[in-house]
Amino acid sequence: MGVQSLIVGIQNPLALEALKLSQQPEHSLSALTYRKLLAGKSAAGKLTPEDIEVMSSLPIHFMDIRADQDIVREGDRPSRSCILFEGLAAWWNLTAKGKRQILSFPIPGDIPDLNSLHLDVLDATLSTLTTCKVGFVQHEVVKTVCAEYPRIAEFLWRSTLIDAAIFRQWVTNVGGRSAYSRIAHLLCETIVRLQAIGLSDGVTCSFPVTQQELGDATGLSIVHVNRTLKQLREADFLTHKDEKLTILDWAGLVEAAEFEPAYLHLR
Amino acid sequence: MGVQSLIVGIQNPLALEALKLSQQPEHSLSALTYRKLLAGKSAAGKLTPEDIEVMSSLPIHFMDIRADQDIVREGDRPSRSCILFEGLAAWWNLTAKGKRQILSFPIPGDIPDLNSLHLDVLDATLSTLTTCKVGFVQHEVVKTVCAEYPRIAEFLWRSTLIDAAIFRQWVTNVGGRSAYSRIAHLLCETIVRLQAIGLSDGVTCSFPVTQQELGDATGLSIVHVNRTLKQLREADFLTHKDEKLTILDWAGLVEAAEFEPAYLHLR
DNA sequence: CGAAATCTTGAGTATAATCAAAAACGGTGG
DNA sequence: CCACCGTTTTTGATTATACTCAAGATTTCG
């Protein structure tokens, strides 16, 4: 049974749900989980209950992926996109001199490679940083849904626009800020995004990112990251132990980071 | 006469064309010009002649804007997007310490603030670097067209995804490359994009960007930009005189830049 | 428990920033 | 056409930020 026959049934979400469950019994994720992630997304408010039901009912191929695996690679021509349900991922690029530049840290609820829906070839690589639970949705399915449910199309388009806004801010961050502000900014951004999806209370969060990875994300050497983090700790802004980040002085960190969260387009 | 009544007539492009001409007689731009710009866009091939006719016939408010003017500002909530027909623009951000980070250089054919179609508040400022000819299209019009012409919707969505791909590459550029490569990369990118829309033959192009602006785009001081450009000239890769850029050794420049144009998603 | 990965610190170096000032250029008006 | 003014480019000298190399401490994981 191909995607086409699934698409035919898309007017009836419950039928799809049944299909999905019959196909992926071992990895089914409750629609509730998905709804909860959606709830954390800005502008999800514009979606009707029917829209959410449709999105929760798409035929999804679930997969648990271990840490440090490539989900999709630069040069790939995917016919599906992945939704991240659990875990932390990273988009990255290699420069000709072998330096790895991390471009963003997708978090649960993100559809990191939704860009491949309308771009044939991937221009970066998406990897897991931790064990991840992801779901793959065929592009054809997404396109059919977009054609039938304009609010979902707008929601998805908008989510790619927010990704772009975050990339813009990263340009400003690595191009225009000191090491100190740069790292503080990345931490502010991450904790605010995690808070939006309920994975942080704004004070503490799981943060399984090595200093090497922080350096790759901010364009700094690992040694300099280490010294800069130490400064941030000594300023009593935060602690980072056992993959757990705790903010001790949010106002101070925000000021150090020059952080203004409007670009995240939350709320 | 509001936008709504225009939208009603959208099934008939010629009627719209007539409306447009009657409204903006002094600034009408031939559909040919627009078609020519579209032709330079990748994936325009997926558009039918009807699609192109529709896009050429949208009610557009044309405007000539002098150099160094803000088209839209961070914090604005635009109800329209602008199409750049002539001239060079720049997206930019100010850091808290007053440093200006340029995020991209929109060129003719681009719809730089199409992101505002689905994002309420702008997170950066768009300014002209030279005198520009721009056309404003109401968001409501674009949304109506997208609903009726899915190929146009895909084309526009895709164009915002390419913008995002360019932002990603800029993160890599400012975060991961030396000053020398960084500037070379920016020049390679710009000339290839200009070539795609017929504003360069791949060897020479108009390049009215000051060294200050180059520095703001690459995250380098003006002094360092000057010395680095000198190096590139002394390596006989290029000349830059009278706002005119000439590539003397494309292969050499590409190697210096570590430039791989796949991310531009041309062709 | 042992090996590998990660974090931390020190020392020396390189890249790029800042400060300062002169030269060249571009546009304007007399 | 030339003199003038503001902008842009260029160069020199000094300083600061961040990188590299190296090695030891700590943590994580099998």
XYZ file of C-alpha atoms (C1' of nucleotides) in Angstrom:
594
model
C 0.000 0.000 0.000
C 1.610 3.227 -1.169
C 1.333 6.784 -0.060
C -1.171 7.551 -2.759
C -3.831 5.339 -1.293
C -3.208 6.905 2.089
C -3.686 10.332 0.656
C -7.025 9.372 -0.771
C -8.283 8.710 2.688
C -7.068 11.942 4.128
C -10.488 13.542 4.270
C -11.181 11.144 7.079
C -8.545 11.555 9.778
C -9.845 8.685 11.813
C -9.397 6.305 8.927
C -5.829 7.494 8.626
C -5.268 7.056 12.306
C -6.418 3.475 11.970
C -4.094 2.943 9.018
C -1.178 4.436 10.875
C -1.716 2.276 13.880
C -2.063 -0.817 11.771
C 1.179 0.002 10.014
C 3.332 1.088 12.901
C 1.955 -0.708 15.913
C 5.297 -0.969 17.624
C 6.110 2.722 17.504
C 2.812 4.518 17.744
C 2.979 7.825 19.562
C -0.176 9.133 21.108
C -1.874 11.997 19.352
C -1.797 13.597 22.762
C 1.969 13.817 22.682
C 1.821 15.499 19.330
C -0.923 17.843 20.446
C 1.151 18.815 23.434
C 4.111 19.679 21.239
C 1.871 21.660 18.934
C 0.504 23.537 21.911
C 3.981 24.841 22.568
C 4.249 26.216 19.065
C 3.354 29.790 18.464
C 0.433 30.358 16.127
C -0.831 26.886 16.778
C -3.761 28.847 18.101
C -4.765 29.568 14.551
C -5.278 25.882 13.947
C -8.734 24.442 14.452
C -9.306 21.230 16.373
C -9.878 19.579 13.014
C -6.484 20.808 11.764
C -4.807 19.412 14.831
C -6.636 16.149 14.429
C -5.433 15.930 10.830
C -1.861 16.665 11.812
C -2.003 14.154 14.625
C -3.297 11.537 12.245
C -0.765 11.692 9.454
C 0.883 8.437 8.499
C 4.166 8.675 10.327
C 7.112 6.367 10.367
C 8.491 6.515 13.892
C 12.091 5.779 14.694
C 14.389 5.893 17.699
C 17.813 7.103 16.680
C 20.922 6.919 18.814
C 23.167 9.874 19.559
C 25.608 11.154 16.929
C 23.805 9.721 13.935
C 23.091 11.626 10.742
C 19.355 11.853 10.100
C 19.822 13.426 6.678
C 23.008 14.553 4.977
C 24.077 17.463 2.829
C 23.449 16.431 -0.759
C 20.531 14.143 0.083
C 17.277 14.489 -1.837
C 14.743 13.411 0.779
C 11.190 12.435 -0.077
C 10.099 12.897 3.526
C 10.640 15.258 6.436
C 11.203 14.406 10.041
C 9.425 15.626 13.132
C 11.510 15.609 16.261
C 9.528 14.243 19.209
C 12.272 13.721 21.776
C 15.938 14.534 22.025
C 18.299 17.178 20.740
C 19.596 17.498 17.182
C 21.911 19.815 15.258
C 22.143 21.174 11.751
C 25.739 21.600 10.686
C 28.118 22.274 7.857
C 31.770 21.467 7.311
C 34.037 24.189 5.948
C 36.743 23.268 3.472
C 39.257 23.485 6.309
C 37.417 20.882 8.312
C 35.775 23.195 10.812
C 32.278 22.133 11.794
C 29.771 24.974 12.040
C 26.574 24.153 13.872
C 23.670 26.130 12.414
C 20.895 25.393 14.877
C 19.738 23.027 17.574
C 16.349 21.560 16.667
C 14.323 20.646 19.744
C 11.196 18.516 20.206
C 8.237 19.741 18.204
C 10.448 21.066 15.418
C 10.314 19.772 11.874
C 13.940 20.576 11.143
C 14.105 19.503 7.513
C 10.730 20.784 6.444
C 12.771 22.909 4.037
C 13.340 19.793 1.954
C 9.624 19.880 1.129
C 10.350 22.466 -1.560
C 14.134 22.322 -1.940
C 15.426 19.340 -3.849
C 18.935 19.018 -2.413
C 19.862 19.459 1.250
C 22.535 22.056 1.895
C 23.477 20.909 5.389
C 23.527 17.813 7.561
C 21.120 17.063 10.394
C 22.426 14.863 13.190
C 21.258 13.702 16.562
C 23.202 14.944 19.568
C 21.340 12.637 21.947
C 19.064 9.678 21.482
C 16.085 10.992 19.554
C 12.560 9.909 18.827
C 11.642 11.129 15.360
C 8.760 10.626 12.967
C 9.077 10.733 9.201
C 6.259 12.048 7.041
C 6.259 11.675 3.278
C 6.444 14.943 1.357
C 3.535 13.881 -0.794
C 1.397 13.538 2.294
C 2.400 16.954 3.563
C 1.737 18.523 0.174
C -1.690 16.954 -0.013
C -2.531 18.147 3.465
C -1.305 21.660 2.644
C -3.490 21.752 -0.448
C -6.549 20.726 1.539
C -5.931 22.558 4.793
C -4.648 26.075 4.102
C -4.278 26.833 7.808
C -1.918 23.889 8.163
C 0.022 25.081 5.132
C 0.325 28.508 6.712
C 1.364 26.979 10.015
C 4.105 24.943 8.361
C 5.306 27.770 6.148
C 5.391 29.988 9.195
C 7.461 27.457 11.085
C 10.093 27.528 8.316
C 10.039 31.326 8.507
C 10.744 31.173 12.226
C 13.651 28.840 11.521
C 14.946 31.469 9.101
C 14.546 34.178 11.739
C 16.652 32.108 14.111
C 19.344 31.690 11.437
C 19.355 35.463 10.964
C 19.863 35.956 14.663
C 22.714 33.452 14.599
C 24.403 35.494 11.877
C 24.195 38.486 14.189
C 25.387 36.386 17.081
C 28.521 34.924 15.502
C 29.226 37.977 13.356
C 28.567 40.766 15.780
C 28.972 39.691 19.378
C 31.855 38.952 21.739
C 32.500 35.386 22.846
C 30.918 36.202 26.180
C 27.685 37.547 24.689
C 27.642 34.881 22.025
C 27.558 31.987 24.446
C 25.153 33.745 26.771
C 22.874 34.407 23.813
C 22.858 30.808 22.707
C 21.947 29.712 26.216
C 19.161 32.289 26.503
C 17.715 31.268 23.176
C 17.799 27.599 23.981
C 16.177 27.843 27.365
C 13.404 30.102 26.065
C 12.675 27.719 23.204
C 12.659 24.765 25.594
C 10.356 26.617 27.941
C 7.917 27.241 25.098
C 7.470 23.508 24.614
C 7.371 22.727 28.300
C 10.881 21.297 28.618
C 12.097 24.020 30.930
C 10.642 26.111 33.708
C 12.816 29.037 32.642
C 15.312 28.343 35.392
C 16.635 24.905 34.677
C 16.743 22.531 31.755
C 18.492 19.495 30.417
C 21.371 20.720 28.280
C 23.393 17.797 26.923
C 25.672 19.946 24.769
C 29.427 19.535 25.053
C 31.750 22.511 25.079
C 33.057 21.329 21.722
C 29.535 21.574 20.340
C 29.023 24.975 21.949
C 32.197 26.071 20.218
C 31.057 24.690 16.873
C 27.800 26.592 17.278
C 29.347 29.896 18.254
C 32.435 29.800 16.076
C 34.767 29.634 19.069
C 37.492 27.194 20.052
C 36.732 24.723 22.788
C 39.344 26.307 25.016
C 37.789 29.706 24.661
C 34.333 28.316 25.286
C 35.602 26.750 28.460
C 37.092 30.007 29.720
C 34.033 32.007 28.735
C 31.644 29.595 30.421
C 33.796 29.877 33.501
C 33.337 33.642 33.409
C 29.583 33.217 33.155
C 29.645 30.853 36.114
C 31.870 33.186 38.117
C 29.466 36.033 37.415
C 26.864 33.808 39.111
C 24.657 33.803 36.045
C 24.417 30.029 35.738
C 25.696 26.592 36.529
C 26.199 23.763 34.046
C 26.787 20.394 35.607
C 25.826 16.894 34.586
C 24.190 18.043 31.364
C 21.928 20.266 33.436
C 21.829 24.019 32.925
C 20.560 26.208 35.758
C 20.040 29.926 35.425
C 20.862 31.752 38.644
C 20.414 35.283 37.345
C 18.211 35.506 34.285
C 18.290 39.301 34.059
C 22.059 39.281 34.256
C 22.394 36.595 31.622
C 19.977 38.368 29.295
C 21.970 41.558 29.612
C 25.249 39.763 28.965
C 23.645 38.090 25.951
C 21.998 41.216 24.560
C 19.065 38.839 24.268
C 15.777 40.104 22.826
C 13.465 37.174 22.176
C 11.157 38.851 19.636
C 12.898 36.996 16.792
C 11.668 33.678 18.151
C 8.125 34.792 17.309
C 6.655 33.081 20.337
C 3.235 33.913 21.767
C -11.690 50.751 -3.748
C -10.129 48.273 -1.358
C -8.068 45.195 -1.796
C -11.093 42.982 -1.369
C -12.698 44.104 -4.577
C -9.406 43.568 -6.381
C -9.160 40.076 -5.065
C -12.574 39.225 -6.371
C -11.376 39.947 -9.874
C -8.276 37.869 -9.554
C -9.591 35.052 -11.660
C -9.180 37.402 -14.557
C -5.589 38.620 -14.702
C -6.260 41.012 -17.515
C -8.884 42.797 -15.493
C -6.366 43.128 -12.704
C -3.780 44.430 -15.097
C -6.220 47.092 -16.206
C -6.941 47.999 -12.599
C -3.294 48.199 -11.787
C -2.567 50.456 -14.717
C -5.470 52.696 -13.919
C -4.266 53.001 -10.345
C -0.558 53.437 -10.887
C -0.184 54.990 -14.294
C 2.971 56.844 -13.406
C 4.901 53.830 -12.185
C 3.711 50.925 -14.241
C 6.387 48.337 -14.844
C 5.968 46.107 -17.814
C 4.964 42.545 -17.160
C 7.944 41.748 -19.338
C 10.339 43.140 -16.771
C 8.750 41.019 -14.100
C 8.762 37.955 -16.303
C 12.445 38.507 -16.979
C 13.191 38.608 -13.258
C 11.122 35.495 -12.714
C 13.050 33.769 -15.461
C 16.199 34.238 -13.423
C 14.610 32.514 -10.465
C 15.179 28.852 -9.984
C 12.065 26.698 -10.113
C 10.232 29.364 -12.023
C 10.124 26.579 -14.575
C 7.471 24.903 -12.498
C 5.184 27.863 -13.036
C 2.761 27.756 -15.933
C 2.304 30.700 -18.285
C -0.961 31.340 -16.471
C 0.840 31.458 -13.115
C 3.305 33.956 -14.507
C 0.517 36.005 -15.971
C -1.187 36.085 -12.590
C 1.990 37.121 -10.821
C 2.687 39.782 -13.405
C -0.787 41.140 -12.980
C -0.983 41.596 -9.236
C -1.975 45.021 -8.026
C 1.342 46.542 -7.152
C 2.211 49.852 -5.625
C 5.470 50.910 -7.262
C 7.921 53.218 -5.609
C 11.372 54.623 -6.265
C 13.320 54.832 -3.049
C 16.592 56.683 -2.605
C 19.721 55.143 -1.168
C 20.048 54.591 2.581
C 16.355 54.583 3.358
C 14.608 52.037 5.545
C 11.962 50.126 3.589
C 10.663 48.346 6.672
C 12.002 48.402 10.208
C 12.469 45.916 12.998
C 9.275 45.925 15.031
C 7.053 46.871 12.084
C 3.900 44.863 11.415
C 3.613 45.179 7.648
C 0.439 44.389 5.737
C 2.331 44.139 2.473
C 5.600 42.761 1.112
C 7.957 44.392 -1.305
C 9.406 43.084 -4.521
C 12.764 44.532 -5.438
C 12.908 45.397 -9.143
C 16.068 47.478 -9.295
C 18.865 48.364 -6.920
C 20.589 46.784 -3.966
C 19.198 46.445 -0.445
C 20.344 45.043 2.887
C 18.745 43.324 5.845
C 20.453 44.306 9.080
C 20.348 44.209 12.826
C 21.907 46.376 15.492
C 23.567 44.703 18.458
C 23.233 46.228 21.891
C 26.762 47.593 21.517
C 25.838 49.475 18.372
C 27.457 47.149 15.863
C 25.473 46.767 12.651
C 25.285 43.227 11.332
C 24.168 42.933 7.728
C 22.241 39.687 7.217
C 21.835 39.573 3.459
C 21.885 41.664 0.319
C 18.569 41.353 -1.515
C 18.943 41.842 -5.275
C 16.391 42.484 -8.032
C 13.772 39.779 -8.299
C 13.870 39.081 -4.583
C 10.893 39.559 -2.290
C 12.993 40.248 0.758
C 10.253 40.652 3.336
C 7.992 37.880 2.136
C 8.583 36.460 5.606
C 6.230 39.114 6.957
C 3.424 37.303 5.131
C 3.206 34.849 8.030
C 5.228 36.525 10.779
C 3.513 39.399 12.502
C 6.490 41.427 13.709
C 9.661 42.060 11.721
C 12.857 40.999 13.465
C 15.263 43.030 11.320
C 15.407 46.169 9.235
C 15.466 46.301 5.444
C 17.189 49.298 3.877
C 18.192 50.413 0.429
C 21.911 50.661 -0.269
C 21.337 52.325 -3.627
C 18.357 53.914 -5.305
C 15.809 51.135 -5.629
C 12.676 50.492 -7.618
C 10.347 48.409 -5.473
C 6.766 47.233 -5.706
C 4.520 46.610 -2.732
C 1.908 43.860 -2.777
C -0.731 43.540 -0.090
C -0.488 40.385 1.994
C -4.183 39.723 1.470
C -3.611 39.646 -2.262
C -0.698 37.252 -1.932
C -2.680 34.990 0.374
C -5.596 34.886 -2.013
C -3.324 34.069 -4.924
C -1.609 31.347 -2.889
C -4.970 29.788 -2.066
C -5.991 29.731 -5.708
C -2.678 28.914 -7.353
C -0.825 26.235 -5.400
C 2.161 26.362 -7.722
C 2.596 30.058 -6.946
C 2.317 29.287 -3.238
C 5.006 26.648 -3.595
C 7.177 29.029 -5.594
C 6.914 31.722 -2.934
C 7.394 29.343 -0.021
C 10.412 27.923 -1.798
C 11.857 31.384 -2.266
C 11.685 31.965 1.493
C 13.408 28.602 1.988
C 16.235 29.682 -0.289
C 16.575 32.869 1.738
C 16.902 30.665 4.815
C 19.545 28.538 3.080
C 21.528 31.684 2.395
C 21.256 32.723 6.041
C 22.556 29.292 7.059
C 25.528 29.720 4.774
C 26.183 33.149 6.267
C 26.311 31.576 9.719
C 28.975 29.226 8.404
C 30.740 32.095 6.710
C 31.022 34.454 9.663
C 31.327 31.683 12.228
C 33.706 29.335 10.501
C 35.890 31.076 7.958
C 38.919 33.370 8.011
C 38.530 36.997 6.996
C 40.101 36.173 3.668
C 37.677 33.350 2.852
C 34.773 35.237 4.315
C 35.082 38.195 2.000
C 35.864 36.010 -0.992
C 32.778 33.947 -0.204
C 30.514 36.952 -0.032
C 31.799 38.150 -3.392
C 31.348 34.725 -4.998
C 27.821 34.439 -3.679
C 26.852 37.879 -4.849
C 28.185 37.555 -8.367
C 26.554 34.147 -8.842
C 23.202 35.461 -7.648
C 23.530 38.486 -9.904
C 24.434 36.269 -12.831
C 21.313 34.185 -12.261
C 19.127 37.225 -12.852
C 21.164 38.528 -15.751
C 22.942 41.328 -13.906
C 26.384 39.830 -14.311
C 28.199 37.827 -16.946
C 30.074 35.983 -14.222
C 33.147 38.127 -14.721
C 32.038 41.623 -13.918
C 29.160 43.282 -12.118
C 28.084 46.480 -10.503
C 28.983 46.248 -6.830
C 28.114 49.456 -5.024
C 29.008 48.159 -1.567
C 31.368 50.165 0.609
C 34.078 48.526 2.656
C 32.170 49.553 5.757
C 29.175 47.591 4.503
C 31.359 44.623 3.591
C 32.653 44.708 7.129
C 29.148 44.859 8.579
C 28.196 41.852 6.471
C 31.228 39.749 7.353
C 31.658 40.765 10.964
C 35.020 42.414 10.284
C 36.334 45.905 10.953
C 36.590 48.254 8.019
C 40.369 48.329 8.380
C 40.615 44.583 8.184
C 38.273 44.461 5.211
C 40.510 46.930 3.440
C 43.646 44.901 4.049
C 41.938 41.650 3.122
C 40.552 43.072 -0.106
C 44.046 44.258 -0.899
C 45.285 40.706 -0.480
C 42.602 39.442 -2.839
C 43.583 42.074 -5.380
C 47.279 41.295 -4.978
C 46.519 37.625 -5.559
C 45.098 38.799 -8.896
C 41.694 37.350 -8.095
C 39.737 40.544 -8.680
C 39.579 44.300 -9.008
C 37.055 46.580 -7.341
C 37.027 50.094 -8.717
C 34.271 52.642 -9.231
C 31.628 50.359 -7.700
C 32.527 47.772 -10.315
C 33.713 44.294 -9.370
C 35.740 42.308 -11.888
C 36.771 38.723 -11.353
C 40.180 38.016 -12.860
C 40.536 34.444 -11.592
C 37.246 32.765 -10.777
C 38.755 29.409 -9.882
C 41.214 31.065 -7.567
C 38.558 33.143 -5.871
C 36.281 30.134 -5.451
C 39.067 28.203 -3.807
C 39.916 31.082 -1.499
C 36.225 31.365 -0.635
C 35.621 27.644 -0.160
C 32.590 28.464 -2.292
C 30.138 25.706 -3.188
C 27.032 27.217 -4.727
C 24.632 24.323 -4.105
C 23.054 26.200 -1.196
C 21.778 28.879 -3.570
C 19.497 26.247 -5.090
C 19.831 27.638 -8.576
C 18.875 25.634 -11.655
C 37.632 -0.853 37.074
C 39.743 0.959 32.972
C 39.470 3.476 28.648
C 37.672 7.182 26.229
C 35.645 11.455 26.182
C 35.215 15.820 28.187
C 36.675 19.579 30.903
C 40.217 22.578 32.719
C 44.412 25.265 32.967
C 48.888 27.327 31.360
C 51.847 29.379 27.894
C 52.849 31.290 23.533
C 50.976 32.944 19.040
C 48.025 34.766 15.474
C 44.239 37.082 13.812
C 41.674 40.872 13.843
C 40.240 45.281 16.458
C 41.179 49.914 17.640
C 43.184 54.350 17.214
C 44.943 57.756 14.280
C 45.843 60.180 10.204
C 46.649 60.834 5.359
C 45.276 60.102 0.556
C 41.880 59.508 -2.921
C 37.420 60.018 -4.637
C 32.739 61.913 -5.722
C 29.532 65.209 -5.809
C 28.217 70.224 -5.469
C 28.176 74.844 -6.283
C 30.452 78.950 -7.729
C 36.280 73.856 -14.815
C 37.858 74.098 -10.413
C 37.632 74.505 -5.384
C 35.615 72.550 -1.518
C 33.520 69.252 1.539
C 32.105 64.897 3.009
C 32.759 60.138 2.264
C 35.536 56.337 1.379
C 39.879 54.107 1.016
C 44.409 53.324 2.546
C 48.322 52.782 5.673
C 50.887 52.551 10.167
C 51.218 51.423 15.010
C 49.410 49.393 19.077
C 46.270 46.467 21.579
C 42.910 42.890 22.497
C 40.557 38.882 21.588
C 40.637 34.430 20.559
C 43.451 30.336 18.693
C 46.818 26.661 19.077
C 49.513 23.512 21.471
C 50.125 20.822 25.431
C 49.161 18.394 29.476
C 46.661 17.204 33.607
C 42.085 16.467 35.987
C 37.580 14.824 35.885
C 33.677 12.475 34.228
C 31.233 9.004 31.648
C 30.426 4.682 29.980
C 31.187 -0.013 28.797
